[in-house]
Amino acid sequence: MAILLNPKIRGWIQYDGKISRRSLKPVFYYLHHRMIRWILNKYKSFKGSKVKANKWLRQVTVS
């Protein structure tokens, strides 16, 4: 998934980020919540817990 999204996100940052960093906030907000939903569907061990999925996503992205 990262291979597909990385070039698009990089393009948004390069284009919109030069104009206004604040304009990217809704994009990353949506992307974060969409990733949480994907995690909940992909990994049944979270059993609908958005808190657990959020903690796992933060742990994975920091590593």
PDB file of C-alpha atoms in Angstrom:
ATOM      1  CA  MET A   1       0.000   0.000   0.000  1.00  0.00           C
ATOM      2  CA  ALA A   2       2.842   2.373   0.819  1.00  0.00           C
ATOM      3  CA  ILE A   3       4.310   1.839  -2.650  1.00  0.00           C
ATOM      4  CA  LEU A   4       1.059   3.055  -4.212  1.00  0.00           C
ATOM      5  CA  LEU A   5       0.452   5.997  -1.898  1.00  0.00           C
ATOM      6  CA  ASN A   6       3.980   7.326  -1.429  1.00  0.00           C
ATOM      7  CA  PRO A   7       4.394   9.059  -4.834  1.00  0.00           C
ATOM      8  CA  LYS A   8       0.959  10.675  -4.582  1.00  0.00           C
ATOM      9  CA  ILE A   9       1.487  11.938  -1.052  1.00  0.00           C
ATOM     10  CA  ARG A  10       4.969  13.175  -1.927  1.00  0.00           C
ATOM     11  CA  GLY A  11       3.469  15.112  -4.849  1.00  0.00           C
ATOM     12  CA  TRP A  12       0.827  16.682  -2.612  1.00  0.00           C
ATOM     13  CA  ILE A  13       3.467  17.753  -0.116  1.00  0.00           C
ATOM     14  CA  GLN A  14       5.687  19.225  -2.818  1.00  0.00           C
ATOM     15  CA  TYR A  15       2.851  21.075  -4.555  1.00  0.00           C
ATOM     16  CA  ASP A  16       0.471  22.090  -1.751  1.00  0.00           C
ATOM     17  CA  GLY A  17       3.095  22.186   0.983  1.00  0.00           C
ATOM     18  CA  LYS A  18       4.916  25.064  -0.692  1.00  0.00           C
ATOM     19  CA  ILE A  19       1.732  27.129  -0.770  1.00  0.00           C
ATOM     20  CA  SER A  20       0.374  26.339   2.677  1.00  0.00           C
ATOM     21  CA  ARG A  21       1.164  23.509   5.073  1.00  0.00           C
ATOM     22  CA  ARG A  22      -2.212  24.046   6.686  1.00  0.00           C
ATOM     23  CA  SER A  23      -3.957  23.041   3.462  1.00  0.00           C
ATOM     24  CA  LEU A  24      -2.561  19.504   3.870  1.00  0.00           C
ATOM     25  CA  LYS A  25      -4.127  18.942   7.276  1.00  0.00           C
ATOM     26  CA  PRO A  26      -7.509  17.675   5.952  1.00  0.00           C
ATOM     27  CA  VAL A  27      -5.731  15.341   3.540  1.00  0.00           C
ATOM     28  CA  PHE A  28      -3.653  13.717   6.251  1.00  0.00           C
ATOM     29  CA  TYR A  29      -6.639  13.625   8.620  1.00  0.00           C
ATOM     30  CA  TYR A  30      -8.617  11.693   6.008  1.00  0.00           C
ATOM     31  CA  LEU A  31      -5.673   9.429   5.197  1.00  0.00           C
ATOM     32  CA  HIS A  32      -5.127   8.601   8.876  1.00  0.00           C
ATOM     33  CA  HIS A  33      -8.759   7.669   9.443  1.00  0.00           C
ATOM     34  CA  ARG A  34      -8.877   5.685   6.221  1.00  0.00           C
ATOM     35  CA  MET A  35      -5.814   3.729   7.374  1.00  0.00           C
ATOM     36  CA  ILE A  36      -7.537   3.005  10.703  1.00  0.00           C
ATOM     37  CA  ARG A  37     -10.561   1.598   8.843  1.00  0.00           C
ATOM     38  CA  TRP A  38      -8.277  -0.508   6.635  1.00  0.00           C
ATOM     39  CA  ILE A  39      -6.508  -1.900   9.721  1.00  0.00           C
ATOM     40  CA  LEU A  40      -9.848  -2.777  11.343  1.00  0.00           C
ATOM     41  CA  ASN A  41     -10.931  -4.649   8.214  1.00  0.00           C
ATOM     42  CA  LYS A  42      -7.601  -6.330   7.544  1.00  0.00           C
ATOM     43  CA  TYR A  43      -6.687  -7.451  11.066  1.00  0.00           C
ATOM     44  CA  LYS A  44      -9.600  -9.033  12.880  1.00  0.00           C
ATOM     45  CA  SER A  45      -7.598  -9.203  16.117  1.00  0.00           C
ATOM     46  CA  PHE A  46      -8.481  -5.558  16.790  1.00  0.00           C
ATOM     47  CA  LYS A  47     -12.209  -6.467  16.844  1.00  0.00           C
ATOM     48  CA  GLY A  48     -13.475  -2.985  16.024  1.00  0.00           C
ATOM     49  CA  SER A  49     -11.278  -1.187  18.552  1.00  0.00           C
ATOM     50  CA  LYS A  50     -10.187   2.071  16.950  1.00  0.00           C
ATOM     51  CA  VAL A  51      -8.002   2.830  19.963  1.00  0.00           C
ATOM     52  CA  LYS A  52      -5.998  -0.385  19.535  1.00  0.00           C
ATOM     53  CA  ALA A  53      -5.736   0.198  15.784  1.00  0.00           C
ATOM     54  CA  ASN A  54      -4.544   3.763  16.352  1.00  0.00           C
ATOM     55  CA  LYS A  55      -1.890   2.632  18.851  1.00  0.00           C
ATOM     56  CA  TRP A  56      -0.707  -0.073  16.467  1.00  0.00           C
ATOM     57  CA  LEU A  57      -0.535   2.379  13.544  1.00  0.00           C
ATOM     58  CA  ARG A  58       1.507   4.831  15.597  1.00  0.00           C
ATOM     59  CA  GLN A  59       3.839   2.038  16.708  1.00  0.00           C
ATOM     60  CA  VAL A  60       4.334   0.865  13.141  1.00  0.00           C
ATOM     61  CA  THR A  61       4.922   4.345  11.708  1.00  0.00           C
ATOM     62  CA  VAL A  62       7.477   5.282  14.385  1.00  0.00           C
ATOM     63  CA  SER A  63       9.495   2.096  13.880  1.00  0.00           C
TER      64      SER A  63
END
